[in-house]
Coordinates of C-alpha atoms in Angstrom, one line a residue:
X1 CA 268.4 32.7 13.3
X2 CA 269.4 29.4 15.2
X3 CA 270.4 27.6 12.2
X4 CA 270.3 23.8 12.3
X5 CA 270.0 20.6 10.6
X6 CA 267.4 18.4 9.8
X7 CA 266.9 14.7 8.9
X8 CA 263.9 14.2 6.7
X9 CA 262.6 10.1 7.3
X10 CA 261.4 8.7 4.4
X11 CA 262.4 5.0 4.6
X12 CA 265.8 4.4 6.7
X13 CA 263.4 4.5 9.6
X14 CA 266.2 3.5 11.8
X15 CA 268.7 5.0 14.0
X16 CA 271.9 2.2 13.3
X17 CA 274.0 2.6 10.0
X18 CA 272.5 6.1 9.2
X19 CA 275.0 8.1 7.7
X20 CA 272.2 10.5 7.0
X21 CA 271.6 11.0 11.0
X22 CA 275.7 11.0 10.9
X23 CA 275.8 14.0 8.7
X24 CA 273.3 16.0 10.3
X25 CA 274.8 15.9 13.6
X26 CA 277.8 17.2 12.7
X27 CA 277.6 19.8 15.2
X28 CA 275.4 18.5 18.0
X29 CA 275.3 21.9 19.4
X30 CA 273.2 22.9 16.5
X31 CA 269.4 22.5 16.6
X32 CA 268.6 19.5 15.4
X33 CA 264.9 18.5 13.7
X34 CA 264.0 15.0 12.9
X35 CA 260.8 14.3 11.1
X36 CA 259.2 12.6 9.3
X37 CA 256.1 14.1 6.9
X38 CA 253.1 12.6 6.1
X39 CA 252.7 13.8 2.3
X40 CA 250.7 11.4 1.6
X41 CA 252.6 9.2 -0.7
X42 CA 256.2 9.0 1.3
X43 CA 257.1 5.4 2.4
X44 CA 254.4 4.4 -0.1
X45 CA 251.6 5.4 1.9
X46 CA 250.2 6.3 -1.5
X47 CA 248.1 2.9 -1.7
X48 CA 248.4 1.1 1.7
X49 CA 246.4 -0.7 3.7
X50 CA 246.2 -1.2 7.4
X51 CA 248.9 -3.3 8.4
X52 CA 251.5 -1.4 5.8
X53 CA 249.8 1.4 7.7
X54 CA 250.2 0.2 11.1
X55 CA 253.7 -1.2 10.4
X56 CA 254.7 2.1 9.6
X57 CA 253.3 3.7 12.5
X58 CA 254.9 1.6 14.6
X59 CA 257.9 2.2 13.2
X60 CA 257.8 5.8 13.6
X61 CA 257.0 5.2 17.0
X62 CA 260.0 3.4 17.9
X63 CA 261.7 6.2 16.4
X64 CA 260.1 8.7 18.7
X65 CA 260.8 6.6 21.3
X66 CA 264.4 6.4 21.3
X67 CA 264.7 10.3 20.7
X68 CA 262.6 10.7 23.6
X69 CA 265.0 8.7 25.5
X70 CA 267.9 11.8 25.0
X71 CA 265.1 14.6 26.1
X72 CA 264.4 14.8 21.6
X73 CA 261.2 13.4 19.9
X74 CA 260.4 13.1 16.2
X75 CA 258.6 15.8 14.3
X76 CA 255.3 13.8 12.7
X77 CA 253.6 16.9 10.1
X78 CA 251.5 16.4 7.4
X79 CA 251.9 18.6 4.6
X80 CA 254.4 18.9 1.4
X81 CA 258.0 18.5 1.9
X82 CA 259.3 21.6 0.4
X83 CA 256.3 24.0 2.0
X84 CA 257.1 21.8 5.7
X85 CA 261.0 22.9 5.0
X86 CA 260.6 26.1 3.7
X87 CA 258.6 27.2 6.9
X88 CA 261.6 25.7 9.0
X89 CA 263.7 28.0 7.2
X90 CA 262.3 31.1 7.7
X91 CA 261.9 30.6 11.1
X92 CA 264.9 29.0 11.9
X93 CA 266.9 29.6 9.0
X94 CA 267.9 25.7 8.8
X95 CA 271.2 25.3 7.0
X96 CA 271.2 21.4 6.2
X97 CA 268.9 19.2 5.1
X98 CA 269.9 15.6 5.1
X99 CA 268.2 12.2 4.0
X100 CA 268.5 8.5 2.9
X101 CA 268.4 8.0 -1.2
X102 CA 265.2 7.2 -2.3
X103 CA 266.5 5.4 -5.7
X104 CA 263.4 5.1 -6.8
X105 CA 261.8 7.0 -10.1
X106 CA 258.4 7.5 -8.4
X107 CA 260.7 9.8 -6.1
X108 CA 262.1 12.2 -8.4
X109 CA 259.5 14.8 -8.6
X110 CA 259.5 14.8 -4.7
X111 CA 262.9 15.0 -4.1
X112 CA 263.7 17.1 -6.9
X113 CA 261.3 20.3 -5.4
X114 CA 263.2 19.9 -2.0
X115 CA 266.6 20.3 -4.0
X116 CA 265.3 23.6 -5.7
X117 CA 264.3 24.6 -2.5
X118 CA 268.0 24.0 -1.3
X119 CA 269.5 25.6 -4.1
X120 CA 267.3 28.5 -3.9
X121 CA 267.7 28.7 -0.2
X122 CA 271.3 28.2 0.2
X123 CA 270.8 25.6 2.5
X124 CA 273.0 22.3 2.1
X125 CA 271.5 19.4 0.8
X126 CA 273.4 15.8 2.0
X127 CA 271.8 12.8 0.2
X128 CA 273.2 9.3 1.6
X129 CA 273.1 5.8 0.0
X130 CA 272.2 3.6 2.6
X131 CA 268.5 1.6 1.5
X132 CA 270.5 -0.2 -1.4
X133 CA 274.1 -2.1 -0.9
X134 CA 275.2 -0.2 -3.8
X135 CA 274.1 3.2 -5.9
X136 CA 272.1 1.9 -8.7
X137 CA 273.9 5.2 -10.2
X138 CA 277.3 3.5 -9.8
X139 CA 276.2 0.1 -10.9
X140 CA 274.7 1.5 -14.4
X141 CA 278.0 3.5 -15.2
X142 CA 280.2 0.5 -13.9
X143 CA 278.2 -1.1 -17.1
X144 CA 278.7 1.3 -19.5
X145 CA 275.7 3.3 -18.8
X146 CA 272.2 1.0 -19.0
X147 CA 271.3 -1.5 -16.2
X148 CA 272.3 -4.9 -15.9
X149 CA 269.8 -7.0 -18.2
X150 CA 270.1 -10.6 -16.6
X151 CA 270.8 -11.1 -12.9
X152 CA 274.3 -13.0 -13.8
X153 CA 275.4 -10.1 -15.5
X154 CA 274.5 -7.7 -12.4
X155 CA 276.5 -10.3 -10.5
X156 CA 279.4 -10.0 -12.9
X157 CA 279.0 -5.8 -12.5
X158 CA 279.1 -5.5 -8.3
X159 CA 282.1 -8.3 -8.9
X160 CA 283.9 -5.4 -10.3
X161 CA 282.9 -2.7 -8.1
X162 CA 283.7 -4.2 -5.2
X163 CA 281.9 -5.3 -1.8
X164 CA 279.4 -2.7 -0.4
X165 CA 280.1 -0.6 2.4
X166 CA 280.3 -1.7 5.9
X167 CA 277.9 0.2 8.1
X168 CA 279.0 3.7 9.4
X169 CA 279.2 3.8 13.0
X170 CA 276.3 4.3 15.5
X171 CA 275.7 8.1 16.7
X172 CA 275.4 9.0 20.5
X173 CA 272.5 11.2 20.9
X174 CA 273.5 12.2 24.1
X175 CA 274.1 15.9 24.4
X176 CA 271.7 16.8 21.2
X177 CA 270.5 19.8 20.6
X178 CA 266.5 18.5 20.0
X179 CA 264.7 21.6 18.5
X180 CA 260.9 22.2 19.4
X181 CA 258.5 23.4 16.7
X182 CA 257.2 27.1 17.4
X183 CA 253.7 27.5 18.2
X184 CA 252.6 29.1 14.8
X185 CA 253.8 25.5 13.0
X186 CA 250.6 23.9 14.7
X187 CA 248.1 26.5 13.1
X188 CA 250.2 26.5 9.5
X189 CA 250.0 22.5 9.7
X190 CA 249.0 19.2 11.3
X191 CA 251.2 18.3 13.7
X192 CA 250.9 15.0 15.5
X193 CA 251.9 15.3 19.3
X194 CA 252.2 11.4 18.8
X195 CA 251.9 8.9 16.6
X196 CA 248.6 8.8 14.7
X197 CA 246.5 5.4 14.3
X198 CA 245.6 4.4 11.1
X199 CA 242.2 5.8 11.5
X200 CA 243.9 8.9 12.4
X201 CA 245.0 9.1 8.8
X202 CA 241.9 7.4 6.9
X203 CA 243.1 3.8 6.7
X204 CA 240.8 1.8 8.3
X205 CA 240.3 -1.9 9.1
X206 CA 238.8 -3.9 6.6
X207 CA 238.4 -7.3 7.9
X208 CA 238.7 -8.7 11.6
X209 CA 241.5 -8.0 12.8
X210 CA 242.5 -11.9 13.4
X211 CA 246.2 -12.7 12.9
X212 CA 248.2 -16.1 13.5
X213 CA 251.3 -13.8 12.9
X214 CA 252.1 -10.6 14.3
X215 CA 254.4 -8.3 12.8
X216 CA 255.9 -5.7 14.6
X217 CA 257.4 -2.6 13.3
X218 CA 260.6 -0.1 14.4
X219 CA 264.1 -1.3 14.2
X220 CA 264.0 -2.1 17.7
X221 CA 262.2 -5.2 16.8
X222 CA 263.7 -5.7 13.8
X223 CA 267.2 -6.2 15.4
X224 CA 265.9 -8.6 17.3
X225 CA 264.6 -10.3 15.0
X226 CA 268.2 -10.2 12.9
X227 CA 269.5 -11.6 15.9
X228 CA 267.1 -14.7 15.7
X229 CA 267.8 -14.9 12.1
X230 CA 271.2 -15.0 12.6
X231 CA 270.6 -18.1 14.9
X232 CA 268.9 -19.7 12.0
X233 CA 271.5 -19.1 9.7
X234 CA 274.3 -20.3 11.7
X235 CA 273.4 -23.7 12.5
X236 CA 272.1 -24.1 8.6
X237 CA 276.0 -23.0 7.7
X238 CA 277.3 -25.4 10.1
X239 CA 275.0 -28.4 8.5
X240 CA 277.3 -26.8 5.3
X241 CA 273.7 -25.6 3.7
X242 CA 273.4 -22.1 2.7
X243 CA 269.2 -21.3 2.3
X244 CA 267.8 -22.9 5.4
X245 CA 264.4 -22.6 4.3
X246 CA 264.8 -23.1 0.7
X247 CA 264.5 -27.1 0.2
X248 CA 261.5 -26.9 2.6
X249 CA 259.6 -23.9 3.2
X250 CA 258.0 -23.4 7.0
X251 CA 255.1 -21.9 6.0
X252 CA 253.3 -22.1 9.7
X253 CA 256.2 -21.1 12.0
X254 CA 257.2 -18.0 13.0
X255 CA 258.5 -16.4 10.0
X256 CA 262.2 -15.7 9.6
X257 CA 262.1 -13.1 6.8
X258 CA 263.4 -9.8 7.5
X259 CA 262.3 -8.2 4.8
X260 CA 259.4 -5.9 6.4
X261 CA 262.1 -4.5 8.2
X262 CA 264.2 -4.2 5.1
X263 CA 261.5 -2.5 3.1
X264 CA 261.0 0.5 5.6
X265 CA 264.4 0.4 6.4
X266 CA 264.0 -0.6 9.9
X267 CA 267.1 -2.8 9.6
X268 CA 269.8 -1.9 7.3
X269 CA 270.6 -4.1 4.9
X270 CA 274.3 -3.4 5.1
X271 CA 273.8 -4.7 8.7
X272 CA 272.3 -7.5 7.6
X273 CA 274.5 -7.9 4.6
X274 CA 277.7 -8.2 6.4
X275 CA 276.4 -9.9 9.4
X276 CA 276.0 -13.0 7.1
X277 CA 279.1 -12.2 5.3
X278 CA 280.9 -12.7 8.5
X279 CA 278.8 -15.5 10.2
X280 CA 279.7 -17.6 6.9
X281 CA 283.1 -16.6 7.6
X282 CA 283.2 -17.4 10.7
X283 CA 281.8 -20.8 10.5
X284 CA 284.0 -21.6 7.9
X285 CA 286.8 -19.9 9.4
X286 CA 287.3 -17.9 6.2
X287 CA 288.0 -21.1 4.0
X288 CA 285.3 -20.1 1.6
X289 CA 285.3 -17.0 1.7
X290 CA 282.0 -14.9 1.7
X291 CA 279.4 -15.4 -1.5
X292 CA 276.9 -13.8 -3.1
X293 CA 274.8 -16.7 -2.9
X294 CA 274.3 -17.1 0.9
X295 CA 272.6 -13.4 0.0
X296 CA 270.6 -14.1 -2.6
X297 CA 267.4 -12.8 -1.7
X298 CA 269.1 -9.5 -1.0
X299 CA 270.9 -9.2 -4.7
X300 CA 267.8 -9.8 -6.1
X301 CA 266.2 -6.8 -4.0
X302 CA 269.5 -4.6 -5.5
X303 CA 268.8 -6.0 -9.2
X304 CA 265.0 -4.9 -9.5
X305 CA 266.4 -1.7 -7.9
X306 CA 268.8 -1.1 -10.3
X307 CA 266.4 -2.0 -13.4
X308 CA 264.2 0.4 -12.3
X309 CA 266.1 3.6 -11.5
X310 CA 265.7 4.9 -14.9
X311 CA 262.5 3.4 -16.3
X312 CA 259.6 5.5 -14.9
X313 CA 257.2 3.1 -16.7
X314 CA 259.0 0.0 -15.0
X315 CA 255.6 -1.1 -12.5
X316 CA 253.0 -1.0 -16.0
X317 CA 253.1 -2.8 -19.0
X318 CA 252.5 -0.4 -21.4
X319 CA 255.2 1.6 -22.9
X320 CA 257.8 -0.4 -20.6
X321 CA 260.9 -1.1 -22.2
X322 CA 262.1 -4.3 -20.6
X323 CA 258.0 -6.2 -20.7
X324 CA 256.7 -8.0 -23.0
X325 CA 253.5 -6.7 -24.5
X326 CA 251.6 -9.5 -23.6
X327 CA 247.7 -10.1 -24.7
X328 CA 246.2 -10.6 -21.1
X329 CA 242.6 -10.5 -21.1
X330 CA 240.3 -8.7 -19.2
X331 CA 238.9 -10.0 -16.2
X332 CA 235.6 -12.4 -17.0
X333 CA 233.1 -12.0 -13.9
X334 CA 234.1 -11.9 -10.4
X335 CA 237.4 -13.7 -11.0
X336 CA 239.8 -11.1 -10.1
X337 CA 237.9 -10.6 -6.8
X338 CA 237.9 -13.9 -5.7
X339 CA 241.6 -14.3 -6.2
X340 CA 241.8 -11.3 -4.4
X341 CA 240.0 -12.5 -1.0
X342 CA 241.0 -15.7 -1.4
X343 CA 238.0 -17.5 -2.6
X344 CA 239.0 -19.7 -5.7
X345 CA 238.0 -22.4 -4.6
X346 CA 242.0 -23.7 -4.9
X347 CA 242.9 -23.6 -1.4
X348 CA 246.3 -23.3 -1.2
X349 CA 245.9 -20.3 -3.2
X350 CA 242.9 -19.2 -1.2
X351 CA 244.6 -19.9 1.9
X352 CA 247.7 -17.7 0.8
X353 CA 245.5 -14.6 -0.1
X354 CA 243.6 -14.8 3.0
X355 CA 247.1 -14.6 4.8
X356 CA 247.6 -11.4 2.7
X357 CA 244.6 -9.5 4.1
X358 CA 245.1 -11.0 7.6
X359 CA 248.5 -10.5 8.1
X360 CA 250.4 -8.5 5.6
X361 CA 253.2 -11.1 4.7
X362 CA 253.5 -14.1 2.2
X363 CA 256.2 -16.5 2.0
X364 CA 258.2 -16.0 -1.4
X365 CA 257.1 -19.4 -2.6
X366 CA 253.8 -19.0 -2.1
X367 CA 254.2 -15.3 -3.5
X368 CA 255.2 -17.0 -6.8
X369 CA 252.4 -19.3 -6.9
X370 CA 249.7 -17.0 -6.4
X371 CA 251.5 -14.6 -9.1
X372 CA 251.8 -17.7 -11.4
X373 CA 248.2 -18.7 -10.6
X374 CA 246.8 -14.8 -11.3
X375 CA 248.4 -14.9 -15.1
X376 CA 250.2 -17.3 -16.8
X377 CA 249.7 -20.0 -14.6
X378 CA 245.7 -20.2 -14.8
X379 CA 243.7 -17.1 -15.0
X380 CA 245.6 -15.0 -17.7
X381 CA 245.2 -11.6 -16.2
X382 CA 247.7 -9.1 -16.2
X383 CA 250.4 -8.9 -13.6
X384 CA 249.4 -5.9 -13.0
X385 CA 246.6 -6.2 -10.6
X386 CA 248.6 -8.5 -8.6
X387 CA 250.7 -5.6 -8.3
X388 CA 248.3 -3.1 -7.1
X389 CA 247.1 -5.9 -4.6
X390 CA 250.5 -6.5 -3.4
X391 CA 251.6 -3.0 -3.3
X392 CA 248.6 -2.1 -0.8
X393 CA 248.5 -5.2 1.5
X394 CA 252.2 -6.8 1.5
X395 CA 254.2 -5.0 4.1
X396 CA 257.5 -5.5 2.7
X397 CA 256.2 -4.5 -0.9
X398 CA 258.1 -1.5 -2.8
X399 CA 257.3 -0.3 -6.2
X400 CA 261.0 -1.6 -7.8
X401 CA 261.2 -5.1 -5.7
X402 CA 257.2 -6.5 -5.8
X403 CA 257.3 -4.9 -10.0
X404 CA 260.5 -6.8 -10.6
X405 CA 258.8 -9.8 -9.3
X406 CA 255.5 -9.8 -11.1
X407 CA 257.3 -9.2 -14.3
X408 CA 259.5 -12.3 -13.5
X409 CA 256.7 -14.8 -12.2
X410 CA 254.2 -14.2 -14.8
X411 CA 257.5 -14.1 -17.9
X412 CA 256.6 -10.6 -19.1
X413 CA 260.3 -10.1 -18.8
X414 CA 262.0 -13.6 -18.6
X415 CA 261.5 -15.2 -22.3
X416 CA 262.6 -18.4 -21.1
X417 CA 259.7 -18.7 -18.9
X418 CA 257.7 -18.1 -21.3
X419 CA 257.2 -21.8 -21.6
X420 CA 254.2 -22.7 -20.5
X421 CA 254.3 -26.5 -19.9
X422 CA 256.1 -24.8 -16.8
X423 CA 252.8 -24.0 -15.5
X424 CA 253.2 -24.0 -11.6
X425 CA 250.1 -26.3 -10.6
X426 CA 248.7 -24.8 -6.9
X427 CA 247.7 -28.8 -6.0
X428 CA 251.2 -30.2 -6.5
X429 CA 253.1 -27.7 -5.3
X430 CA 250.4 -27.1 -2.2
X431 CA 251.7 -30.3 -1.5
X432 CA 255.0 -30.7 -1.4
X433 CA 255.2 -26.9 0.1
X434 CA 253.8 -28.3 3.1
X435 CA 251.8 -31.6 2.8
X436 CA 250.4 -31.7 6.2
X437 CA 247.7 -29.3 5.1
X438 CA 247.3 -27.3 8.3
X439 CA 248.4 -23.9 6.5
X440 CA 245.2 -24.7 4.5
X441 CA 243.3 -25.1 7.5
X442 CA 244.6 -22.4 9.2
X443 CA 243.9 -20.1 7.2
X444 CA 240.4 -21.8 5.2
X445 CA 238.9 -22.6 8.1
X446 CA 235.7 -24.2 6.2
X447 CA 238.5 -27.5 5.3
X448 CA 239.1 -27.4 8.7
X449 CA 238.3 -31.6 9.2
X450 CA 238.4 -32.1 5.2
X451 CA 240.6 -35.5 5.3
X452 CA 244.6 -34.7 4.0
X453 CA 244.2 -36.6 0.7
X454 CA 241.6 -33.9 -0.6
X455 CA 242.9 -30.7 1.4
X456 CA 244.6 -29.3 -1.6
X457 CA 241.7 -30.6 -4.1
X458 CA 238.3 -30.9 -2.4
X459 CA 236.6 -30.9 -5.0
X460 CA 237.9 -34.2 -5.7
X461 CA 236.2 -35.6 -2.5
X462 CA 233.6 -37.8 -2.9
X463 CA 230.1 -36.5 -1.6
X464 CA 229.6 -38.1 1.8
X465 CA 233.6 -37.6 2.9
X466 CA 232.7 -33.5 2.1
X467 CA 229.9 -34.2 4.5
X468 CA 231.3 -35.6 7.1
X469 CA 234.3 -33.1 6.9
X470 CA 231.4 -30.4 7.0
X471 CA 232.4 -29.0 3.6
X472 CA 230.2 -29.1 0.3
X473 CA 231.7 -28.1 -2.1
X474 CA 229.6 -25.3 -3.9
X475 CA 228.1 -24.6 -0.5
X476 CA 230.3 -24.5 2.2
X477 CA 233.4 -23.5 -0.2
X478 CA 233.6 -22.7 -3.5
X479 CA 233.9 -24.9 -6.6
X480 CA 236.9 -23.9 -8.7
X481 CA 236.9 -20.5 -10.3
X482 CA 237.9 -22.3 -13.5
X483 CA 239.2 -25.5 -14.8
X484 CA 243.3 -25.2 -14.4
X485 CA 243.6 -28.1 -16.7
X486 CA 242.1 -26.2 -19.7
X487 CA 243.5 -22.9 -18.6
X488 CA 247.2 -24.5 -18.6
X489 CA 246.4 -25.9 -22.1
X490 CA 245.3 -22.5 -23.4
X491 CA 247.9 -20.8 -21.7
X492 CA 250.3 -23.2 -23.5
X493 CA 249.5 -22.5 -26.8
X494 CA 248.9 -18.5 -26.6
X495 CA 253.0 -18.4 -25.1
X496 CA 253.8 -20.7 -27.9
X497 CA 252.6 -18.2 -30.5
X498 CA 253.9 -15.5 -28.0
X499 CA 257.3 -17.5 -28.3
X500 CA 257.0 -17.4 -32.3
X501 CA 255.9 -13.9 -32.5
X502 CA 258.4 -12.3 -29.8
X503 CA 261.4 -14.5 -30.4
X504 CA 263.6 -11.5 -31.2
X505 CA 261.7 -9.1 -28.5
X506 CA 264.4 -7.0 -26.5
X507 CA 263.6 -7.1 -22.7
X508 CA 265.5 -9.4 -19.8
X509 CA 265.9 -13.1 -19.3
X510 CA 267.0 -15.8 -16.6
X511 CA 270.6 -16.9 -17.3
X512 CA 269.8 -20.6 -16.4
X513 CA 267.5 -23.3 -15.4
X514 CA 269.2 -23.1 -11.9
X515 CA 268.3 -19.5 -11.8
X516 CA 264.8 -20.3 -12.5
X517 CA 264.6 -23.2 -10.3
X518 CA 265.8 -21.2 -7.1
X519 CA 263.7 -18.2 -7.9
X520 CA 260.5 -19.9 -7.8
X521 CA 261.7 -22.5 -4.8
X522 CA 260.7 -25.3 -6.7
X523 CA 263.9 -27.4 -5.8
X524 CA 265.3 -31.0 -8.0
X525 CA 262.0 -32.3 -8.8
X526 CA 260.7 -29.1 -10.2
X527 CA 259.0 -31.0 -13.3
X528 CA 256.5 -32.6 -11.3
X529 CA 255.0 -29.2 -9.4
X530 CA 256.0 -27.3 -12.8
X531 CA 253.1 -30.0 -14.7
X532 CA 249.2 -29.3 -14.0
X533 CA 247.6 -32.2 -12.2

């Protein structure tokens, strides 16, 4: 028996601040087997489309890549986990098994097989914490054993624990052991001699493939694209600002987020953490010290992780301990399906979901809109098929992060919200978003020459100015799905009874009006994009 380690990918699809990789190669003498297993729900492959599809893909590729490099490649099978190991074992007798935590609920029963497996085996089983900044585990106890309920108080918790861990130290994969797969693998499974396509695994392309934005996958990429962030970030902390995109949104540049990369764990999030943490630093040559807020986006991400580590139910509304029960009602004709492919006839909502199919990727502000606009906010539909939508098109969509944000958006877990003269109106806010209206026109190309004034309500146009711009409405593009003025009326009174009826209902809330505010980017003069038109 040669014995040997291997280092299951599941996210962490990186090679930088991998203690996982670390702890496998503890003796680089021994065989060493990375792979990564199509199981068909692993790096939620479970409901994907094509570019979560293809951004995975990629990703594994770069993977392979850089293993190649050292004379290694990685080991792409599909079949279950524990059969894939348990093979690997008898033929090798494999001693250690070692992978990224996977905090996740939905993960358990997976995870849980390959630990029996272990146990039964006798082979070591080394789980790192390396997706989150902290262990959800330590943050629950550090609270005296249930999950931080507001987002101030998980604040207040990780105060007390402490900053996160720095990255661990790169590995060189020089002098590696690689281990080839013996021949009678390839008859007991699939095995991939490179990466598949899409096709390859049943995902196929469902609309032209026509994108403004191209999103790469594979941590080679996304370090680059850190790097570029970092730019950004640096001369926003020497104008003494702190969210260089948050007062006004760029919603038609080349997109800064890194959170794609983030979600498949191309890019550490420790890496990034700390980068900023000492960027702020350094700008400020320490007199500031380094803040949670310049990472905001990325303590959110470790909140709805924690929230969800114990709550199996957390990404449904029924039986969910932390949502509100709320009365949504069931779709009324094609409604859902033309929110879906953008066809609302509100086009800065139309022009958002069309982005989603195209391209994979929505800026957080317009995220919120389109949430709002889906179900308290006009249509009153459950958050829940916003999150099916999201979870099979958005690339940087995970089960904890895109739940945690439906809940919030449509206040099934934020009683303040629950409001609803703060009804997010998708004219107003299309507006001050990005009142040029090209985002509209690049991605509803049937406004293309509507004149600015009307871009965001064409509707509004009088009947020779739609001609001339080559756009009736009703022929060319849709008349409005409904009216938003008396859906934000009804809307208002069915939270107000909510309000009456749930005003002692258990579940989470915002800890401020600021909190609110910066969640949903709406900025000082929130009231007037918060009001319907």
């Amino acid at each position: 028996m040669a014995g040997g380690s291997v280092l299951w990918f599941r996210h962490g699809l990186r090679l930088h601040d991998n203690p996982s990789l670390n702890d496998a190669l503890e003796d680089k003498a021994a065989p060493f087997f990375p792979m990564f297993i199509f199981d068909g729900e692993t790096a939620g492959t479970k409901l994907v489309g094509y570019n979560r599809m293809r951004y995975l893909l990629e990703a594994l590729n770069d993977l392979d890549n850089q293993f190649r490099k050292y004379g290694g490649r990685l080991h792409m099978i599909k079949g279950k986990p524990d059969v894939v190991f348990k093979r690997l074992w008898k033929e090798f007798g494999i001693r250690k098994i070692c992978f990224e935590q996977d905090c996740e609920p939905i993960w358990r029963m997976r995870d849980e097989s390959v630990r029996g497996l272990c146990r039964e085996l006798g082979v070591a089983c080394r789980e790192s914490v390396s997706h989150t900044l902290w262990d959800p585990d330590t943050v629950i106890r550090a609270n005296g054993g249930i999950p931080p309920l507001t987002y101030q108080m998980f604040l207040h918790t990780v105060d007390i624990i402490g900053d996160p861990p720095r990255p661990v130290a790169d590995v060189d994969l020089s002098g590696v052991n690689f281990a080839a797969l013996p021949d009678n693998f390839y008859t007991a499974f699939t095995v991939f001699e490179k990466v598949p396509k899409p096709e390859d695994l049943g995902i196929f392309l469902e609309n032209e493939d026509i994108r403004m934005i191209r999103w790469v996958g594979g941590e080679t990429a996304a370090l680059n694209q850190m790097q570029k962030r970092l730019a950004v970030e640096y001369e926003t902390f020497r104008r003494g600002a702190y969210l260089p995109t948050h007062g006004s949104p760029d919603l038609l540049g080349p997109p800064i987020s890194l959170s794609p990369a983030l979600r498949f764990g191309c890019l550490s999030v420790r890496r990034f953490y700390w980068s900023l943490q000492d960027l702020f630093k350094q700008v400020h040559q320490g007199r500031l010290g380094s803040s949670q807020f310049i990472n905001g986006q990325l303590i959110w991400r470790e909140y709805f992780y924690t929230m969800s580590v114990n709550n199996p139910l957390y990404a449904q509304m029924s039986g969910n301990p932390i949502c509100l029960d709320i009365p949504w009602k069931e779709p009324e004709g094609d409604e859902l399906q033309r929110w879906k492919e953008g066809r609302t006839g509100f086009p800065f909502v139309d022009a958002a979901m069309r982005q989603l199919l195209t391209e994979g990727w929505l800026h957080h502000a317009v995220r919120n809109t389109v949430a709002s606009f889906l179900t308290r906010g006009t249509l009153w539909l459950s958050w829940e098929h916003g999150l099916q939508h999201f979870l099979k098109y958005l690339l940087d969509a995970d089960w904890s992060v895109c739940a945690g944000n439906w809940m919030w958006v449509s206040s099934s877990a934020f009683e303040a919200l629950l409001d609803s003269s703060e009804c997010v109106c998708p004219v107003r806010l299309g507006r001050r978003l990005e009142p040029t209206g090209h985002y509209v026109r690049r991605y509803v190309p049937e406004l293309a020459n509507m004149p600015v004034q009307y871009i965001y309500e064409p509707w509004s146009a009088p009947l020779h100015v739609q001609q001339k711009a080559k756009c009736v409405i009703g022929r060319d593009y849709p008349a409005p799905v409904v009216d938003h003025r008396a859906c934000e009326h009804r809307n208002r009174s069915a939270m107000q009874e909510l309000r009456r009826v749930l005003d002692k209902a258990p579940h989470c809330c915002p800890s401020s009006d600021d909190e609110i505010r910066q969640f949903m980017w709406l900025g000082d003069e929130s009231q007037h994009e918060l009001d319907t038109a």
